[in-house]
Amino acid sequence: MNPFVVAAMIGIAFGWTLERAGLGSAPKLAGQFYLTDLTVFKVMFSAIVTAMLGAFWLSRLGILDLSQVYIPETFLLPQLTGGLIFGIGFVMAGLCPGTSCVAAATGRGDGVMVMLGMFAGVLATGLAFAPLRDFYESTSRGSLTLPELLRIPAGVVVCAIVAMALIAFQFAERLEKRA
Amino acid sequence: MTTTPRRYADPYLAGVCLGLVLLAAFVFAGRGLGASGAFASSAAGIVAAASPARAAANPYFARYLGGDGPWREWLLFEIAGVIAGGFLSALFAGRLRAAIERGPNLGRRSRLLYAFGGGSVMGVGAVLARGCTSGLALTGGALLSVGAWLFMMAAFAGAYVFAPLVNKAWR
């Protein structure tokens, strides 16, 4: 099938799911950072666990060739710094880039402004890229994965992440009851 | 269209569905989801339209100009789908509404400034980190990428440390 048709279909399912979860609404997302509504955490981690288990087992069963799937590359310092900056923007905006598109699509003016801001930020950083380039390319570790870093089998890492997620979900429920 | 908005889905159920969408992307597209890449690609396209020489000389934008060009980028089609999917979901749930969503103590204009400012700051972070919550945290998290987990923890840390400073926006 045409890859752009696949992209659009996957996108429709992605946008639909985010909206159903309530992640097109900025005050709901912001609740994550004041521990009053942990929907962001619950959705994100159940998604990560589901896709991780799916990818692990489909690859074990020979259905999915993980060497054909692009694994986001690691650049330690840029991703640490970029993550901290991104988090600051996230709590100011109340939406991340993907959810801002859902907010905008459902009529939220704040979602449109987050999209415009995101575009402006990427454009400005891109135009000012020359002095940032050395830092951007620094501390490169290629497609390093947690099992490779920790030198333990992927199955053990997968089990540990599932266990951590289940414990964290219990915590999340307790925090929400308290709030 | 229903008049009373439907309740949101259970977050764990929605998360499992989102995980299956991500898994489908791995299987059928050989890659994960994304969002910030669509912004980067369209920024590259606009710079290239305004000044082809400048875009080609810029190592950040130049990479989006190869192949089929910045407007034939996979993520742009995916994000068009996200917009359509979000719209349809809200339509069927009775949640389409023109509004500026904000905290109880923030004016509409201030909210729009926070939104634009926060979006810009995220743009800087996403460029440096090579991705955002979708393309890096979610996708790379499921594929056990070290950089993705580092980014995710840093982003939550940044947000939690900064949250008390923008109390006014949300509380």
PDB file of N, CA, C and O in Angstrom, chain B residues 108-168:
ATOM      1  N   ARG B 108      -7.820  35.027  28.890  1.00  0.00           N
ATOM      2  CA  ARG B 108      -7.710  34.396  27.575  1.00  0.00           C
ATOM      3  C   ARG B 108      -6.435  34.817  26.851  1.00  0.00           C
ATOM      4  O   ARG B 108      -5.749  34.000  26.248  1.00  0.00           O
ATOM      5  N   ARG B 109      -6.135  36.129  26.910  1.00  0.00           N
ATOM      6  CA  ARG B 109      -4.928  36.603  26.217  1.00  0.00           C
ATOM      7  C   ARG B 109      -3.669  35.996  26.810  1.00  0.00           C
ATOM      8  O   ARG B 109      -2.766  35.593  26.090  1.00  0.00           O
ATOM      9  N   SER B 110      -3.613  35.964  28.165  1.00  0.00           N
ATOM     10  CA  SER B 110      -2.429  35.386  28.816  1.00  0.00           C
ATOM     11  C   SER B 110      -2.299  33.922  28.433  1.00  0.00           C
ATOM     12  O   SER B 110      -1.203  33.424  28.187  1.00  0.00           O
ATOM     13  N   ARG B 111      -3.440  33.223  28.380  1.00  0.00           N
ATOM     14  CA  ARG B 111      -3.403  31.806  28.022  1.00  0.00           C
ATOM     15  C   ARG B 111      -2.802  31.610  26.620  1.00  0.00           C
ATOM     16  O   ARG B 111      -1.989  30.722  26.412  1.00  0.00           O
ATOM     17  N   LEU B 112      -3.207  32.485  25.696  1.00  0.00           N
ATOM     18  CA  LEU B 112      -2.683  32.347  24.338  1.00  0.00           C
ATOM     19  C   LEU B 112      -1.179  32.632  24.303  1.00  0.00           C
ATOM     20  O   LEU B 112      -0.441  31.991  23.555  1.00  0.00           O
ATOM     21  N   LEU B 113      -0.738  33.582  25.156  1.00  0.00           N
ATOM     22  CA  LEU B 113       0.705  33.862  25.223  1.00  0.00           C
ATOM     23  C   LEU B 113       1.468  32.672  25.810  1.00  0.00           C
ATOM     24  O   LEU B 113       2.523  32.289  25.297  1.00  0.00           O
ATOM     25  N   TYR B 114       0.921  32.101  26.884  1.00  0.00           N
ATOM     26  CA  TYR B 114       1.537  30.900  27.463  1.00  0.00           C
ATOM     27  C   TYR B 114       1.603  29.785  26.420  1.00  0.00           C
ATOM     28  O   TYR B 114       2.590  29.066  26.312  1.00  0.00           O
ATOM     29  N   ALA B 115       0.516  29.638  25.653  1.00  0.00           N
ATOM     30  CA  ALA B 115       0.456  28.573  24.657  1.00  0.00           C
ATOM     31  C   ALA B 115       1.532  28.770  23.590  1.00  0.00           C
ATOM     32  O   ALA B 115       2.278  27.850  23.263  1.00  0.00           O
ATOM     33  N   PHE B 116       1.624  30.014  23.092  1.00  0.00           N
ATOM     34  CA  PHE B 116       2.630  30.283  22.056  1.00  0.00           C
ATOM     35  C   PHE B 116       4.038  30.137  22.627  1.00  0.00           C
ATOM     36  O   PHE B 116       4.899  29.500  22.027  1.00  0.00           O
ATOM     37  N   GLY B 117       4.250  30.708  23.821  1.00  0.00           N
ATOM     38  CA  GLY B 117       5.571  30.628  24.462  1.00  0.00           C
ATOM     39  C   GLY B 117       5.957  29.192  24.758  1.00  0.00           C
ATOM     40  O   GLY B 117       7.075  28.755  24.451  1.00  0.00           O
ATOM     41  N   GLY B 118       5.031  28.447  25.343  1.00  0.00           N
ATOM     42  CA  GLY B 118       5.316  27.042  25.656  1.00  0.00           C
ATOM     43  C   GLY B 118       5.598  26.239  24.399  1.00  0.00           C
ATOM     44  O   GLY B 118       6.521  25.421  24.366  1.00  0.00           O
ATOM     45  N   GLY B 119       4.824  26.502  23.351  1.00  0.00           N
ATOM     46  CA  GLY B 119       5.061  25.825  22.074  1.00  0.00           C
ATOM     47  C   GLY B 119       6.453  26.123  21.546  1.00  0.00           C
ATOM     48  O   GLY B 119       7.178  25.217  21.111  1.00  0.00           O
ATOM     49  N   SER B 120       6.869  27.393  21.612  1.00  0.00           N
ATOM     50  CA  SER B 120       8.204  27.766  21.118  1.00  0.00           C
ATOM     51  C   SER B 120       9.301  27.076  21.904  1.00  0.00           C
ATOM     52  O   SER B 120      10.279  26.581  21.330  1.00  0.00           O
ATOM     53  N   VAL B 121       9.143  27.051  23.239  1.00  0.00           N
ATOM     54  CA  VAL B 121      10.163  26.406  24.079  1.00  0.00           C
ATOM     55  C   VAL B 121      10.230  24.910  23.744  1.00  0.00           C
ATOM     56  O   VAL B 121      11.313  24.331  23.618  1.00  0.00           O
ATOM     57  N   MET B 122       9.064  24.276  23.557  1.00  0.00           N
ATOM     58  CA  MET B 122       9.068  22.867  23.157  1.00  0.00           C
ATOM     59  C   MET B 122       9.765  22.673  21.817  1.00  0.00           C
ATOM     60  O   MET B 122      10.437  21.663  21.604  1.00  0.00           O
ATOM     61  N   GLY B 123       9.584  23.658  20.918  1.00  0.00           N
ATOM     62  CA  GLY B 123      10.231  23.567  19.612  1.00  0.00           C
ATOM     63  C   GLY B 123      11.748  23.506  19.751  1.00  0.00           C
ATOM     64  O   GLY B 123      12.409  22.676  19.121  1.00  0.00           O
ATOM     65  N   VAL B 124      12.296  24.372  20.619  1.00  0.00           N
ATOM     66  CA  VAL B 124      13.747  24.370  20.857  1.00  0.00           C
ATOM     67  C   VAL B 124      14.180  23.009  21.409  1.00  0.00           C
ATOM     68  O   VAL B 124      15.131  22.382  20.923  1.00  0.00           O
ATOM     69  N   GLY B 125      13.442  22.527  22.426  1.00  0.00           N
ATOM     70  CA  GLY B 125      13.792  21.251  23.046  1.00  0.00           C
ATOM     71  C   GLY B 125      13.701  20.086  22.066  1.00  0.00           C
ATOM     72  O   GLY B 125      14.567  19.212  22.049  1.00  0.00           O
ATOM     73  N   ALA B 126      12.664  20.107  21.232  1.00  0.00           N
ATOM     74  CA  ALA B 126      12.469  18.994  20.298  1.00  0.00           C
ATOM     75  C   ALA B 126      13.561  18.960  19.236  1.00  0.00           C
ATOM     76  O   ALA B 126      13.996  17.885  18.819  1.00  0.00           O
ATOM     77  N   VAL B 127      14.025  20.132  18.802  1.00  0.00           N
ATOM     78  CA  VAL B 127      15.129  20.150  17.832  1.00  0.00           C
ATOM     79  C   VAL B 127      16.379  19.542  18.467  1.00  0.00           C
ATOM     80  O   VAL B 127      17.003  18.635  17.908  1.00  0.00           O
ATOM     81  N   LEU B 128      16.737  20.027  19.667  1.00  0.00           N
ATOM     82  CA  LEU B 128      17.952  19.537  20.326  1.00  0.00           C
ATOM     83  C   LEU B 128      17.877  18.031  20.575  1.00  0.00           C
ATOM     84  O   LEU B 128      18.857  17.302  20.397  1.00  0.00           O
ATOM     85  N   ALA B 129      16.693  17.561  21.000  1.00  0.00           N
ATOM     86  CA  ALA B 129      16.552  16.156  21.390  1.00  0.00           C
ATOM     87  C   ALA B 129      16.270  15.236  20.207  1.00  0.00           C
ATOM     88  O   ALA B 129      16.298  14.032  20.345  1.00  0.00           O
ATOM     89  N   ARG B 130      15.985  15.815  19.032  1.00  0.00           N
ATOM     90  CA  ARG B 130      15.626  15.038  17.837  1.00  0.00           C
ATOM     91  C   ARG B 130      14.276  14.348  17.989  1.00  0.00           C
ATOM     92  O   ARG B 130      14.083  13.236  17.485  1.00  0.00           O
ATOM     93  N   GLY B 131      13.350  14.972  18.671  1.00  0.00           N
ATOM     94  CA  GLY B 131      12.023  14.366  18.756  1.00  0.00           C
ATOM     95  C   GLY B 131      11.240  14.904  19.931  1.00  0.00           C
ATOM     96  O   GLY B 131      11.737  15.737  20.685  1.00  0.00           O
ATOM     97  N   CYS B 132      10.001  14.431  20.057  1.00  0.00           N
ATOM     98  CA  CYS B 132       9.149  14.925  21.136  1.00  0.00           C
ATOM     99  C   CYS B 132       8.510  13.748  21.872  1.00  0.00           C
ATOM    100  O   CYS B 132       9.003  12.630  21.818  1.00  0.00           O
ATOM    101  N   THR B 133       7.396  14.005  22.501  1.00  0.00           N
ATOM    102  CA  THR B 133       6.707  12.977  23.277  1.00  0.00           C
ATOM    103  C   THR B 133       6.282  11.783  22.405  1.00  0.00           C
ATOM    104  O   THR B 133       6.275  10.654  22.876  1.00  0.00           O
ATOM    105  N   SER B 134       5.908  12.045  21.142  1.00  0.00           N
ATOM    106  CA  SER B 134       5.449  10.952  20.282  1.00  0.00           C
ATOM    107  C   SER B 134       6.619  10.204  19.652  1.00  0.00           C
ATOM    108  O   SER B 134       6.777   8.995  19.821  1.00  0.00           O
ATOM    109  N   GLY B 135       7.439  10.956  18.908  1.00  0.00           N
ATOM    110  CA  GLY B 135       8.475  10.316  18.104  1.00  0.00           C
ATOM    111  C   GLY B 135       9.617   9.776  18.928  1.00  0.00           C
ATOM    112  O   GLY B 135      10.235   8.774  18.560  1.00  0.00           O
ATOM    113  N   LEU B 136       9.911  10.422  20.042  1.00  0.00           N
ATOM    114  CA  LEU B 136      11.042   9.978  20.847  1.00  0.00           C
ATOM    115  C   LEU B 136      10.569   9.204  22.083  1.00  0.00           C
ATOM    116  O   LEU B 136      10.874   8.016  22.220  1.00  0.00           O
ATOM    117  N   ALA B 137       9.781   9.839  22.963  1.00  0.00           N
ATOM    118  CA  ALA B 137       9.415   9.195  24.226  1.00  0.00           C
ATOM    119  C   ALA B 137       8.572   7.936  24.002  1.00  0.00           C
ATOM    120  O   ALA B 137       8.915   6.847  24.481  1.00  0.00           O
ATOM    121  N   LEU B 138       7.488   8.058  23.253  1.00  0.00           N
ATOM    122  CA  LEU B 138       6.564   6.936  23.074  1.00  0.00           C
ATOM    123  C   LEU B 138       7.192   5.842  22.193  1.00  0.00           C
ATOM    124  O   LEU B 138       7.296   4.683  22.596  1.00  0.00           O
ATOM    125  N   THR B 139       7.619   6.252  21.000  1.00  0.00           N
ATOM    126  CA  THR B 139       8.168   5.300  20.039  1.00  0.00           C
ATOM    127  C   THR B 139       9.457   4.675  20.567  1.00  0.00           C
ATOM    128  O   THR B 139       9.588   3.452  20.625  1.00  0.00           O
ATOM    129  N   GLY B 140      10.407   5.522  20.951  1.00  0.00           N
ATOM    130  CA  GLY B 140      11.686   5.020  21.429  1.00  0.00           C
ATOM    131  C   GLY B 140      11.546   4.308  22.765  1.00  0.00           C
ATOM    132  O   GLY B 140      12.280   3.364  23.049  1.00  0.00           O
ATOM    133  N   GLY B 141      10.585   4.747  23.582  1.00  0.00           N
ATOM    134  CA  GLY B 141      10.347   4.075  24.867  1.00  0.00           C
ATOM    135  C   GLY B 141       9.972   2.618  24.643  1.00  0.00           C
ATOM    136  O   GLY B 141      10.509   1.718  25.290  1.00  0.00           O
ATOM    137  N   ALA B 142       9.058   2.375  23.702  1.00  0.00           N
ATOM    138  CA  ALA B 142       8.613   1.007  23.417  1.00  0.00           C
ATOM    139  C   ALA B 142       9.723   0.174  22.783  1.00  0.00           C
ATOM    140  O   ALA B 142       9.742  -1.044  22.926  1.00  0.00           O
ATOM    141  N   LEU B 143      10.653   0.841  22.085  1.00  0.00           N
ATOM    142  CA  LEU B 143      11.758   0.113  21.436  1.00  0.00           C
ATOM    143  C   LEU B 143      12.998   0.070  22.332  1.00  0.00           C
ATOM    144  O   LEU B 143      14.055  -0.342  21.903  1.00  0.00           O
ATOM    145  N   LEU B 144      12.846   0.513  23.578  1.00  0.00           N
ATOM    146  CA  LEU B 144      13.902   0.467  24.595  1.00  0.00           C
ATOM    147  C   LEU B 144      15.126   1.302  24.232  1.00  0.00           C
ATOM    148  O   LEU B 144      16.244   0.990  24.645  1.00  0.00           O
ATOM    149  N   SER B 145      14.911   2.388  23.458  1.00  0.00           N
ATOM    150  CA  SER B 145      16.020   3.280  23.132  1.00  0.00           C
ATOM    151  C   SER B 145      16.473   4.040  24.378  1.00  0.00           C
ATOM    152  O   SER B 145      15.658   4.597  25.116  1.00  0.00           O
ATOM    153  N   VAL B 146      17.782   4.054  24.606  1.00  0.00           N
ATOM    154  CA  VAL B 146      18.329   4.730  25.791  1.00  0.00           C
ATOM    155  C   VAL B 146      18.015   6.227  25.746  1.00  0.00           C
ATOM    156  O   VAL B 146      17.569   6.819  26.734  1.00  0.00           O
ATOM    157  N   GLY B 147      18.217   6.853  24.576  1.00  0.00           N
ATOM    158  CA  GLY B 147      17.976   8.281  24.447  1.00  0.00           C
ATOM    159  C   GLY B 147      16.523   8.641  24.707  1.00  0.00           C
ATOM    160  O   GLY B 147      16.216   9.694  25.264  1.00  0.00           O
ATOM    161  N   ALA B 148      15.610   7.754  24.298  1.00  0.00           N
ATOM    162  CA  ALA B 148      14.184   8.009  24.497  1.00  0.00           C
ATOM    163  C   ALA B 148      13.845   8.032  25.980  1.00  0.00           C
ATOM    164  O   ALA B 148      13.127   8.919  26.446  1.00  0.00           O
ATOM    165  N   TRP B 149      14.366   7.065  26.736  1.00  0.00           N
ATOM    166  CA  TRP B 149      14.087   7.023  28.182  1.00  0.00           C
ATOM    167  C   TRP B 149      14.733   8.202  28.891  1.00  0.00           C
ATOM    168  O   TRP B 149      14.149   8.787  29.805  1.00  0.00           O
ATOM    169  N   LEU B 150      15.939   8.576  28.435  1.00  0.00           N
ATOM    170  CA  LEU B 150      16.612   9.744  29.012  1.00  0.00           C
ATOM    171  C   LEU B 150      15.788  11.002  28.760  1.00  0.00           C
ATOM    172  O   LEU B 150      15.539  11.802  29.680  1.00  0.00           O
ATOM    173  N   PHE B 151      15.330  11.162  27.513  1.00  0.00           N
ATOM    174  CA  PHE B 151      14.515  12.327  27.153  1.00  0.00           C
ATOM    175  C   PHE B 151      13.234  12.372  27.983  1.00  0.00           C
ATOM    176  O   PHE B 151      12.849  13.412  28.511  1.00  0.00           O
ATOM    177  N   MET B 152      12.586  11.219  28.110  1.00  0.00           N
ATOM    178  CA  MET B 152      11.305  11.159  28.825  1.00  0.00           C
ATOM    179  C   MET B 152      11.486  11.583  30.281  1.00  0.00           C
ATOM    180  O   MET B 152      10.727  12.388  30.811  1.00  0.00           O
ATOM    181  N   MET B 153      12.527  11.041  30.924  1.00  0.00           N
ATOM    182  CA  MET B 153      12.754  11.379  32.336  1.00  0.00           C
ATOM    183  C   MET B 153      13.126  12.851  32.474  1.00  0.00           C
ATOM    184  O   MET B 153      12.660  13.540  33.394  1.00  0.00           O
ATOM    185  N   ALA B 154      13.952  13.356  31.540  1.00  0.00           N
ATOM    186  CA  ALA B 154      14.348  14.766  31.595  1.00  0.00           C
ATOM    187  C   ALA B 154      13.138  15.672  31.386  1.00  0.00           C
ATOM    188  O   ALA B 154      12.984  16.686  32.069  1.00  0.00           O
ATOM    189  N   ALA B 155      12.258  15.298  30.448  1.00  0.00           N
ATOM    190  CA  ALA B 155      11.092  16.137  30.156  1.00  0.00           C
ATOM    191  C   ALA B 155      10.160  16.200  31.367  1.00  0.00           C
ATOM    192  O   ALA B 155       9.701  17.279  31.756  1.00  0.00           O
ATOM    193  N   PHE B 156       9.883  15.049  31.988  1.00  0.00           N
ATOM    194  CA  PHE B 156       9.027  15.060  33.178  1.00  0.00           C
ATOM    195  C   PHE B 156       9.709  15.845  34.299  1.00  0.00           C
ATOM    196  O   PHE B 156       9.062  16.635  34.987  1.00  0.00           O
ATOM    197  N   ALA B 157      11.025  15.659  34.461  1.00  0.00           N
ATOM    198  CA  ALA B 157      11.754  16.396  35.505  1.00  0.00           C
ATOM    199  C   ALA B 157      11.647  17.896  35.254  1.00  0.00           C
ATOM    200  O   ALA B 157      11.327  18.671  36.173  1.00  0.00           O
ATOM    201  N   GLY B 158      11.893  18.330  34.018  1.00  0.00           N
ATOM    202  CA  GLY B 158      11.813  19.751  33.673  1.00  0.00           C
ATOM    203  C   GLY B 158      10.427  20.301  33.969  1.00  0.00           C
ATOM    204  O   GLY B 158      10.277  21.384  34.552  1.00  0.00           O
ATOM    205  N   ALA B 159       9.406  19.537  33.604  1.00  0.00           N
ATOM    206  CA  ALA B 159       8.029  19.999  33.794  1.00  0.00           C
ATOM    207  C   ALA B 159       7.684  20.101  35.281  1.00  0.00           C
ATOM    208  O   ALA B 159       7.077  21.079  35.717  1.00  0.00           O
ATOM    209  N   TYR B 160       8.080  19.092  36.074  1.00  0.00           N
ATOM    210  CA  TYR B 160       7.746  19.120  37.502  1.00  0.00           C
ATOM    211  C   TYR B 160       8.479  20.237  38.235  1.00  0.00           C
ATOM    212  O   TYR B 160       7.919  20.887  39.115  1.00  0.00           O
ATOM    213  N   VAL B 161       9.753  20.474  37.859  1.00  0.00           N
ATOM    214  CA  VAL B 161      10.509  21.534  38.519  1.00  0.00           C
ATOM    215  C   VAL B 161       9.934  22.903  38.160  1.00  0.00           C
ATOM    216  O   VAL B 161       9.853  23.805  38.998  1.00  0.00           O
ATOM    217  N   PHE B 162       9.487  23.045  36.921  1.00  0.00           N
ATOM    218  CA  PHE B 162       9.010  24.344  36.452  1.00  0.00           C
ATOM    219  C   PHE B 162       7.543  24.598  36.817  1.00  0.00           C
ATOM    220  O   PHE B 162       7.108  25.745  36.877  1.00  0.00           O
ATOM    221  N   ALA B 163       6.782  23.528  37.065  1.00  0.00           N
ATOM    222  CA  ALA B 163       5.330  23.660  37.289  1.00  0.00           C
ATOM    223  C   ALA B 163       4.965  24.686  38.381  1.00  0.00           C
ATOM    224  O   ALA B 163       4.064  25.502  38.173  1.00  0.00           O
ATOM    225  N   PRO B 164       5.656  24.689  39.542  1.00  0.00           N
ATOM    226  CA  PRO B 164       5.282  25.662  40.576  1.00  0.00           C
ATOM    227  C   PRO B 164       5.450  27.111  40.119  1.00  0.00           C
ATOM    228  O   PRO B 164       4.766  28.013  40.621  1.00  0.00           O
ATOM    229  N   LEU B 165       6.346  27.348  39.143  1.00  0.00           N
ATOM    230  CA  LEU B 165       6.569  28.708  38.649  1.00  0.00           C
ATOM    231  C   LEU B 165       5.437  29.169  37.735  1.00  0.00           C
ATOM    232  O   LEU B 165       5.290  30.362  37.477  1.00  0.00           O
ATOM    233  N   VAL B 166       4.671  28.223  37.194  1.00  0.00           N
ATOM    234  CA  VAL B 166       3.538  28.620  36.348  1.00  0.00           C
ATOM    235  C   VAL B 166       2.211  28.186  36.983  1.00  0.00           C
ATOM    236  O   VAL B 166       1.224  27.950  36.303  1.00  0.00           O
ATOM    237  N   ASN B 167       2.226  28.120  38.312  1.00  0.00           N
ATOM    238  CA  ASN B 167       1.006  27.859  39.085  1.00  0.00           C
ATOM    239  C   ASN B 167      -0.168  28.693  38.592  1.00  0.00           C
ATOM    240  O   ASN B 167      -1.293  28.218  38.478  1.00  0.00           O
ATOM    241  N   LYS B 168       0.139  29.965  38.316  1.00  0.00           N
ATOM    242  CA  LYS B 168      -0.887  30.915  37.928  1.00  0.00           C
ATOM    243  C   LYS B 168      -1.637  30.464  36.672  1.00  0.00           C
ATOM    244  O   LYS B 168      -2.811  30.778  36.490  1.00  0.00           O
TER     245      LYS B 168
END
